[in-house]
Tab-separated table of C-alpha atoms in Angstrom:
chain	number	residue	atom	x	y	z
A	1	MET	CA	98.651	102.823	127.272
A	2	PHE	CA	96.703	102.612	124.264
A	3	ALA	CA	96.070	106.362	123.474
A	4	SER	CA	98.185	105.550	120.286
A	5	TYR	CA	95.367	103.491	118.975
A	6	ARG	CA	92.741	106.304	119.875
A	7	ARG	CA	94.712	108.890	118.486
A	8	LEU	CA	94.155	106.705	115.152
A	9	PHE	CA	90.227	106.973	114.901
A	10	ALA	CA	90.577	110.649	115.337
A	11	ALA	CA	90.357	110.737	111.519
A	12	PRO	CA	86.770	110.931	110.299
A	13	GLY	CA	85.636	107.314	108.816
A	14	THR	CA	88.200	105.130	110.210
A	15	LEU	CA	86.167	103.574	113.099
A	16	ALA	CA	83.671	102.849	110.172
A	17	PHE	CA	85.930	101.153	107.994
A	18	THR	CA	87.278	99.462	110.476
A	19	LEU	CA	83.979	97.772	111.897
A	20	THR	CA	82.420	97.033	108.537
A	21	GLY	CA	85.920	95.393	107.202
A	22	LEU	CA	86.010	92.886	110.441
A	23	PHE	CA	82.777	91.097	108.743
A	24	ALA	CA	84.860	90.175	105.595
A	25	ARG	CA	87.864	89.246	107.790
A	26	LEU	CA	85.718	86.643	109.965
A	27	SER	CA	84.070	84.911	106.799
A	28	PHE	CA	87.820	84.743	105.062
A	29	ALA	CA	88.589	82.735	108.687
A	30	MET	CA	85.424	80.959	108.479
A	31	THR	CA	86.004	79.689	104.486
A	32	GLY	CA	88.714	76.688	104.815
A	33	VAL	CA	86.613	75.509	107.849
A	34	SER	CA	83.285	75.511	106.249
A	35	THR	CA	84.359	74.015	103.121
A	36	VAL	CA	86.096	71.009	105.102
A	37	VAL	CA	83.384	70.157	107.043
A	38	LEU	CA	80.558	70.587	104.260
A	39	ILE	CA	82.446	68.606	102.117
A	40	ALA	CA	83.637	65.699	104.117
A	41	THR	CA	80.020	65.740	105.585
A	42	ARG	CA	77.920	65.571	102.143
A	43	ARG	CA	80.766	63.829	100.111
A	44	ASP	CA	82.239	61.280	103.052
A	45	SER	CA	85.539	62.311	102.005
A	46	TYR	CA	88.540	64.188	104.134
A	47	ALA	CA	90.509	64.147	100.693
A	48	LEU	CA	88.157	65.479	98.439
A	49	ALA	CA	87.346	68.250	100.872
A	50	GLY	CA	91.507	69.164	101.489
A	51	ALA	CA	91.704	68.989	97.793
A	52	VAL	CA	89.103	71.743	97.432
A	53	SER	CA	89.767	73.830	99.736
A	54	ALA	CA	93.692	73.531	98.732
A	55	THR	CA	92.557	74.689	95.141
A	56	GLY	CA	90.484	77.334	96.667
A	57	VAL	CA	93.467	78.812	98.737
A	58	LEU	CA	95.799	78.776	95.497
A	59	ALA	CA	93.278	80.470	93.685
A	60	VAL	CA	93.075	83.135	95.920
A	61	ALA	CA	97.123	83.575	96.299
A	62	PHE	CA	96.815	83.756	92.355
A	63	ALA	CA	94.051	86.185	92.105
A	64	LEU	CA	95.144	88.578	94.855
A	65	PRO	CA	98.146	90.509	93.227
A	66	LEU	CA	96.017	90.669	89.724
A	67	SER	CA	92.837	92.102	91.578
A	68	GLY	CA	95.357	94.778	93.984
A	69	ARG	CA	96.544	95.995	90.517
A	70	LEU	CA	92.682	96.519	89.325
A	71	VAL	CA	92.144	98.054	92.805
A	72	ASP	CA	95.150	100.504	92.167
A	73	ARG	CA	94.315	101.462	88.927
A	74	HIS	CA	89.895	101.400	89.160
A	75	GLY	CA	89.841	102.212	93.375
A	76	GLN	CA	88.695	100.160	96.046
A	77	ALA	CA	84.848	100.644	95.542
A	78	ARG	CA	84.458	99.938	91.944
A	79	VAL	CA	86.560	96.657	92.152
A	80	SER	CA	85.059	95.725	95.070
A	81	PHE	CA	81.797	95.991	93.937
A	82	ALA	CA	82.826	93.869	90.971
A	83	GLY	CA	84.443	91.301	92.706
A	84	VAL	CA	81.302	90.380	94.838
A	85	LEU	CA	78.925	90.409	91.843
A	86	LEU	CA	81.147	87.533	90.341
A	87	ALA	CA	82.174	85.592	93.236
A	88	VAL	CA	78.814	85.365	94.695
A	89	TRP	CA	77.847	82.716	91.707
A	90	PRO	CA	80.181	80.583	92.245
A	91	MET	CA	80.085	80.467	95.969
A	92	ALA	CA	76.210	79.640	95.540
A	93	GLY	CA	77.224	76.717	92.999
A	94	LEU	CA	80.003	75.281	95.556
A	95	LEU	CA	76.416	74.692	97.971
A	96	LEU	CA	74.165	73.646	95.812
A	97	CYS	CA	76.915	71.154	93.708
A	98	THR	CA	77.651	69.561	97.249
A	99	HIS	CA	74.716	69.124	98.668
A	100	PHE	CA	72.989	67.622	95.324
A	101	GLY	CA	75.617	65.639	94.370
A	102	ALA	CA	77.488	67.072	91.532
A	103	PRO	CA	80.432	65.373	90.161
A	104	ALA	CA	84.020	66.315	91.680
A	105	TRP	CA	85.171	68.535	89.295
A	106	THR	CA	82.388	71.253	89.830
A	107	LEU	CA	83.486	71.740	93.606
A	108	PHE	CA	87.202	72.382	92.236
A	109	VAL	CA	85.859	74.761	89.584
A	110	CYS	CA	83.402	76.587	92.318
A	111	CYS	CA	85.617	77.044	94.487
A	112	ALA	CA	88.213	78.391	92.491
A	113	ALA	CA	85.947	80.821	90.601
A	114	SER	CA	85.081	82.602	94.036
A	115	SER	CA	88.515	83.783	94.873
A	116	VAL	CA	88.005	87.114	92.809
A	117	ILE	CA	87.275	88.926	96.274
A	118	PRO	CA	89.834	91.446	96.741
A	119	ASN	CA	92.223	91.807	99.498
A	120	LEU	CA	90.224	93.379	102.144
A	121	GLY	CA	93.070	93.465	104.774
A	122	GLY	CA	95.406	95.244	102.244
A	123	MET	CA	92.379	97.535	100.926
A	124	ALA	CA	92.600	98.684	104.698
A	125	ARG	CA	96.134	99.038	105.364
A	126	ALA	CA	96.451	101.171	102.118
A	127	ARG	CA	93.712	103.348	103.411
A	128	TRP	CA	95.620	103.618	106.993
A	129	ALA	CA	98.892	104.691	104.846
A	130	HIS	CA	96.692	107.433	103.082
A	131	LEU	CA	95.206	109.060	105.848
A	132	TYR	CA	98.969	108.993	107.884
A	133	ARG	CA	101.506	109.322	104.954
A	134	ASP	CA	103.311	111.556	106.610
A	135	ASP	CA	103.371	109.768	110.411
A	136	PRO	CA	105.333	107.122	110.346
A	137	ALA	CA	104.457	106.257	113.950
A	138	ALA	CA	100.702	106.267	113.546
A	139	ARG	CA	101.461	104.261	110.055
A	140	HIS	CA	103.208	101.952	112.692
A	141	ALA	CA	100.412	102.017	115.120
A	142	ALA	CA	97.752	101.115	112.558
A	143	ASN	CA	99.463	97.746	110.967
A	144	SER	CA	100.005	96.710	114.445
A	145	LEU	CA	96.082	97.174	115.188
A	146	GLU	CA	95.539	95.407	111.400
A	147	GLN	CA	97.167	92.282	112.765
A	148	ALA	CA	95.739	92.250	116.065
A	149	LEU	CA	92.451	92.378	114.269
A	150	ASP	CA	93.405	89.671	111.600
A	151	GLU	CA	94.166	87.531	114.545
A	152	LEU	CA	90.939	88.130	116.206
A	153	CYS	CA	89.432	87.005	113.304
A	154	TYR	CA	91.548	84.176	113.157
A	155	MET	CA	90.829	83.016	116.587
A	156	GLY	CA	86.682	83.345	116.231
A	157	GLY	CA	86.525	82.397	112.744
A	158	PRO	CA	87.172	78.573	112.731
A	159	VAL	CA	85.259	78.226	115.869
A	160	LEU	CA	82.141	80.216	114.227
A	161	ALA	CA	82.313	78.004	111.448
A	162	MET	CA	82.382	74.747	113.547
A	163	LEU	CA	79.567	75.855	115.821
A	164	LEU	CA	77.227	76.271	112.615
A	165	CYS	CA	78.216	73.785	110.801
A	166	THR	CA	77.836	71.165	113.492
A	167	SER	CA	74.787	72.487	115.303
A	168	LEU	CA	72.758	73.629	112.307
A	169	PHE	CA	73.576	72.222	109.009
A	170	PRO	CA	76.950	71.267	106.972
A	171	GLU	CA	76.282	74.317	104.708
A	172	ALA	CA	75.476	76.998	107.392
A	173	GLY	CA	79.310	77.850	107.872
A	174	LEU	CA	79.705	78.586	104.122
A	175	LEU	CA	76.444	79.986	103.548
A	176	VAL	CA	76.840	82.559	106.741
A	177	GLY	CA	80.791	83.590	105.701
A	178	GLY	CA	79.647	84.361	102.159
A	179	VAL	CA	77.354	86.405	103.525
A	180	LEU	CA	79.483	88.431	106.038
A	181	GLY	CA	81.836	88.499	103.079
A	182	CYS	CA	79.882	89.835	100.713
A	183	GLY	CA	78.288	92.020	103.370
A	184	GLY	CA	81.079	93.087	105.045
A	185	LEU	CA	83.108	94.122	101.859
A	186	LEU	CA	80.141	95.995	100.181
A	187	LEU	CA	79.889	97.910	103.279
A	188	PHE	CA	83.321	98.481	103.892
A	189	ALA	CA	83.721	99.723	100.133
A	190	ALA	CA	80.997	102.107	100.642
A	191	GLN	CA	83.252	104.030	103.191
A	192	ARG	CA	84.313	106.582	100.372
A	193	ARG	CA	85.494	109.198	102.024
A	194	THR	CA	88.481	107.066	103.898
A	195	GLU	CA	89.430	105.799	100.475
A	196	PRO	CA	92.156	106.483	98.917
A	197	PRO	CA	92.212	108.369	95.652
A	198	VAL	CA	93.594	106.478	92.422
A	199	GLN	CA	97.197	107.604	91.606
A	200	PRO	CA	97.808	109.072	88.137
A	201	PRO	CA	99.935	106.701	85.783
A	202	ALA	CA	103.791	107.147	86.425
A	203	ALA	CA	105.557	109.380	83.888
A	204	VAL	CA	107.575	105.737	83.267
A	205	PRO	CA	105.367	102.765	82.655
A	206	ALA	CA	105.304	101.151	86.195
A	207	ARG	CA	106.687	97.774	86.377
A	208	GLY	CA	104.847	94.866	88.219
A	209	ALA	CA	105.178	95.047	91.923
A	210	LEU	CA	107.277	91.749	92.003
A	211	ARG	CA	109.982	93.155	89.807
A	212	HIS	CA	110.926	95.382	92.906
A	213	GLY	CA	113.946	93.784	94.425
A	214	GLY	CA	112.841	94.634	97.891
A	215	LEU	CA	109.151	93.275	97.692
A	216	ARG	CA	110.994	90.098	96.662
A	217	VAL	CA	112.631	89.629	99.961
A	218	LEU	CA	109.843	90.484	101.800
A	219	VAL	CA	107.258	87.616	99.825
A	220	LEU	CA	110.094	85.326	100.517
A	221	VAL	CA	109.787	85.975	104.149
A	222	PHE	CA	105.905	86.029	103.962
A	223	ALA	CA	106.260	82.772	102.063
A	224	ALA	CA	108.710	81.056	104.927
A	225	THR	CA	106.464	82.811	108.176
A	226	GLY	CA	103.568	81.212	106.076
A	227	VAL	CA	105.051	78.181	106.495
A	228	VAL	CA	105.387	78.648	109.913
A	229	PHE	CA	101.486	79.393	110.028
A	230	GLY	CA	100.510	75.949	108.242
A	231	SER	CA	103.103	73.611	109.675
A	232	THR	CA	102.499	74.340	113.290
A	233	GLU	CA	98.338	74.328	112.999
A	234	VAL	CA	98.967	70.415	111.698
A	235	SER	CA	101.761	69.762	114.234
A	236	THR	CA	99.828	70.621	116.837
A	237	ILE	CA	96.777	68.914	115.742
A	238	ALA	CA	98.784	65.695	115.082
A	239	TYR	CA	100.275	66.296	118.566
A	240	ALA	CA	97.167	66.706	120.436
A	241	ASP	CA	95.829	63.536	118.642
A	242	SER	CA	98.562	61.444	119.494
A	243	LEU	CA	97.838	62.004	123.407
A	244	GLY	CA	94.370	61.506	122.378
A	245	GLN	CA	93.107	65.072	123.173
A	246	LYS	CA	92.602	66.317	119.425
A	247	PRO	CA	89.427	68.235	120.699
A	248	LEU	CA	91.701	70.611	122.736
A	249	ALA	CA	93.563	71.136	119.388
A	250	GLY	CA	91.344	74.201	118.538
A	251	GLY	CA	91.937	75.727	122.091
A	252	LEU	CA	96.101	75.295	121.639
A	253	LEU	CA	95.766	76.868	118.092
A	254	ALA	CA	93.794	80.027	119.590
A	255	LEU	CA	96.418	80.725	121.983
A	256	VAL	CA	98.590	80.984	119.073
A	257	ALA	CA	96.783	83.557	117.899
A	258	ALA	CA	96.332	85.246	121.447
A	259	GLY	CA	99.773	85.618	121.593
A	260	SER	CA	100.382	86.974	118.181
A	261	GLY	CA	96.950	89.222	118.794
A	262	VAL	CA	98.525	90.482	122.211
A	263	SER	CA	102.096	91.213	120.994
A	264	GLY	CA	101.161	92.950	117.774
A	265	LEU	CA	98.816	95.258	119.877
A	266	ALA	CA	102.473	95.972	122.241
A	267	PHE	CA	104.382	96.308	119.422
A	268	GLY	CA	102.487	99.277	118.418
A	269	LEU	CA	103.140	100.943	121.353
A	270	VAL	CA	106.747	100.637	120.884
A	271	ARG	CA	108.784	103.390	119.516
A	272	SER	CA	112.173	103.052	117.964
A	273	ARG	CA	114.840	104.747	115.860
A	274	ILE	CA	115.765	101.335	114.093
A	275	GLY	CA	114.743	101.717	110.701
A	276	GLY	CA	111.952	99.156	109.063
A	277	ALA	CA	114.971	96.721	108.153
A	278	GLY	CA	116.386	96.479	111.230
A	279	ARG	CA	112.308	95.811	112.859
A	280	LEU	CA	112.105	93.089	110.190
A	281	LEU	CA	115.295	91.332	111.320
A	282	LEU	CA	114.435	91.668	114.768
A	283	GLY	CA	110.915	90.538	114.376
A	284	VAL	CA	112.280	87.436	112.550
A	285	ALA	CA	115.306	86.358	114.719
A	286	ALA	CA	112.684	86.545	118.188
A	287	MET	CA	110.239	84.330	115.948
A	288	THR	CA	112.682	81.911	115.189
A	289	VAL	CA	114.182	81.767	118.560
A	290	LEU	CA	110.686	81.779	120.470
A	291	LEU	CA	109.561	78.678	118.363
A	292	LEU	CA	112.207	76.650	119.875
A	293	LEU	CA	109.856	76.314	122.569
A	294	PRO	CA	107.201	74.323	121.272
A	295	LEU	CA	109.430	72.408	119.564
A	296	ALA	CA	111.022	71.720	122.995
A	297	ALA	CA	107.813	70.731	124.721
A	298	GLY	CA	107.123	68.642	121.502
A	299	VAL	CA	110.136	66.818	121.287
A	300	SER	CA	110.219	66.168	125.218
A	301	GLY	CA	106.618	64.804	125.502
A	302	ALA	CA	105.903	67.475	128.394
A	303	GLY	CA	102.164	67.239	127.202
A	304	LEU	CA	99.441	69.708	126.496
A	305	ALA	CA	100.156	71.636	129.511
A	306	VAL	CA	103.370	72.713	128.714
A	307	LEU	CA	102.973	73.119	125.187
A	308	GLY	CA	99.959	75.636	125.440
A	309	PRO	CA	102.001	78.443	126.951
A	310	ALA	CA	105.142	77.592	124.809
A	311	LEU	CA	102.286	78.311	121.816
A	312	PHE	CA	101.179	81.215	123.087
A	313	VAL	CA	105.151	82.942	123.700
A	314	ALA	CA	105.876	81.401	120.202
A	315	GLY	CA	102.541	82.998	118.692
A	316	SER	CA	104.099	86.274	120.097
A	317	GLY	CA	106.732	86.423	117.732
A	318	THR	CA	105.110	86.586	114.365
A	319	ALA	CA	103.095	89.597	114.952
A	320	PRO	CA	106.059	91.785	115.049
A	321	THR	CA	107.690	89.911	111.715
A	322	MET	CA	104.087	90.745	110.144
A	323	VAL	CA	103.540	94.321	111.273
A	324	ALA	CA	107.140	95.142	110.350
A	325	GLY	CA	107.230	93.496	107.212
A	326	MET	CA	103.503	95.388	106.105
A	327	THR	CA	105.067	98.512	106.972
A	328	MET	CA	108.421	97.700	104.751
A	329	VAL	CA	105.714	96.970	101.871
A	330	GLN	CA	103.881	100.555	102.180
A	331	GLU	CA	107.844	102.443	102.294
A	332	LEU	CA	108.935	100.603	99.652
A	333	LEU	CA	106.458	100.720	97.143
A	334	PRO	CA	104.475	103.652	95.258
A	335	ALA	CA	101.459	104.581	96.395
A	336	ARG	CA	100.086	103.515	92.981
A	337	GLN	CA	100.929	100.093	93.507
A	338	LEU	CA	100.084	99.357	97.063
A	339	ASN	CA	97.345	97.453	96.703
A	340	GLU	CA	99.273	95.324	93.769
A	341	ALA	CA	101.879	94.579	96.425
A	342	MET	CA	99.901	93.899	99.167
A	343	GLY	CA	98.084	91.373	97.111
A	344	VAL	CA	101.566	89.901	96.743
A	345	ALA	CA	102.688	89.679	100.145
A	346	VAL	CA	99.463	87.952	101.330
A	347	ALA	CA	99.677	85.247	98.292
A	348	GLY	CA	103.328	84.305	99.637
A	349	ILE	CA	101.884	83.865	102.923
A	350	LEU	CA	99.181	82.164	101.505
A	351	ILE	CA	101.513	79.593	99.492
A	352	GLY	CA	103.597	79.089	102.227
A	353	ILE	CA	100.326	78.149	104.586
A	354	SER	CA	99.788	75.389	102.097
A	355	THR	CA	102.948	74.214	101.791
A	356	GLY	CA	103.366	73.962	105.481
A	357	ALA	CA	100.193	72.143	106.062
A	358	ALA	CA	101.394	69.779	103.428
A	359	VAL	CA	104.997	68.837	104.483
A	360	GLY	CA	103.915	69.320	107.935
A	361	GLY	CA	100.980	66.483	107.637
A	362	MET	CA	103.634	64.507	105.858
A	363	LEU	CA	105.721	64.524	108.812
A	364	ALA	CA	103.283	64.148	111.412
A	365	GLU	CA	102.535	60.677	109.599
A	366	ARG	CA	106.183	59.362	109.527
A	367	ALA	CA	107.656	60.786	112.693
A	368	ALA	CA	107.762	60.577	116.242
A	369	PRO	CA	104.986	62.756	118.000
A	370	GLY	CA	106.338	66.207	118.455
A	371	THR	CA	109.083	65.822	115.790
A	372	GLY	CA	106.307	68.118	113.385
A	373	PHE	CA	107.528	71.070	115.480
A	374	LEU	CA	111.164	71.291	113.580
A	375	LEU	CA	109.393	72.299	110.641
A	376	PRO	CA	108.037	75.706	111.582
A	377	ALA	CA	111.553	76.143	113.793
A	378	GLY	CA	113.202	75.807	110.781
A	379	ALA	CA	111.097	78.012	108.628
A	380	ALA	CA	111.549	80.620	110.566
A	381	GLY	CA	115.129	80.012	110.751
A	382	LEU	CA	114.750	80.414	106.891
A	383	ALA	CA	112.991	83.385	106.983
A	384	LEU	CA	115.873	85.326	108.867
A	385	LEU	CA	118.544	83.865	106.820
A	386	THR	CA	116.446	84.964	103.685
A	387	ALA	CA	116.047	88.822	105.664
A	388	LEU	CA	119.759	88.971	106.167
A	389	ALA	CA	120.980	87.880	102.879
A	390	GLY	CA	118.236	90.527	101.099
A	391	ARG	CA	118.799	93.034	103.998
A	392	HIS	CA	120.687	95.332	101.659
A	393	ARG	CA	117.619	95.517	99.425
A	394	LEU	CA	115.544	96.562	102.122
A	395	GLY	CA	116.712	99.466	103.281
A	396	ALA	CA	115.207	102.072	100.838
A	397	PRO	CA	112.969	102.327	97.862
A	398	SER	CA	114.967	101.150	94.649
A	399	GLY	CA	115.021	104.279	92.318
A	400	PRO	CA	113.001	107.554	91.801
A	401	GLU	CA	109.837	105.551	90.209
A	402	LEU	CA	109.633	103.576	93.595
A	403	SER	CA	109.132	106.704	96.104
A	404	THR	CA	105.919	106.788	97.584
A	405	SER	CA	103.607	109.199	98.967
A	406	ALA	CA	103.152	107.099	102.151
A	407	ALA	CA	106.619	106.970	102.757
């Protein structure tokens, strides 16, 4: 059944960069929770903790396309080593400033300055795209595997962060996450034999990746999908809290990630003659329909016993959307702009997550329990409408300068 995934690791070095990259992925999944717990504990302010964490997310969203462009121009190893050297100091500064009571503005500065680490998920996908540039089926399976690994880390990262911060000391989560992130990225960058070569400059000066029409459509779809992620998290926590069962919210969110991970692996085994745009539309449509299940469970007051399975099934609709979208980024953009394009795509997701969390929080405070699940369902519908409206831009590269050796 999983022969497609075993075949991916037949290429030398693939297992090494995949395993080393897991440390950095886990670190990213730990950062948000670790930052909130640290600042809330040391400064006794959830408002400050949330604001600093949100600043960090927005800074990462702004930095990812820039670091991706540097990776495209100078290679993964050089930019990764430089990123670690630049990020380690503000990471340490955030820990020290929080612990020793430095002014609040220093926390914002340190958190924003530590955002220079490049996008490991994008670099891993770029390696798969280079290794299997002539094998679309293998690229599809690789993107499905990457999505499942992301979900695995987002299941375990927050749990590990909470365990460290509460059982050891408040700085432990961010400290361990920083070591894992920097160490994992350095180990990943050291795997040079699978690193894609730096592409020669184009005869025609390359435009910014976001100027390509197909990528703009994908970023809007990703942003709406990010709203799904952010609002689902907040709505689930708020609903569990309204029933007096807030500690169970973490398990409910793990069910969402589990559903997405399982469907991502299954989606990678599917062989379809439908093109990339068709797969994306089917994925977004499935996500929209399945998100009606937690909405129905929440509005009807069915309780957590019904909401849990509904979230698991709803989570299974997000992975095909993400896998199809990331595969289309590889197909539409040239290899010399792939890391920048991946950075833009992830930035769209992060902005959507921040927006969804903020709007979902306001809705949870003002509406009846369970009503908040309207937001992820509505955001999925918006993603579907966006994909339908822009499908003519997703069919093929938008000109000779957009053809890619990875397609």
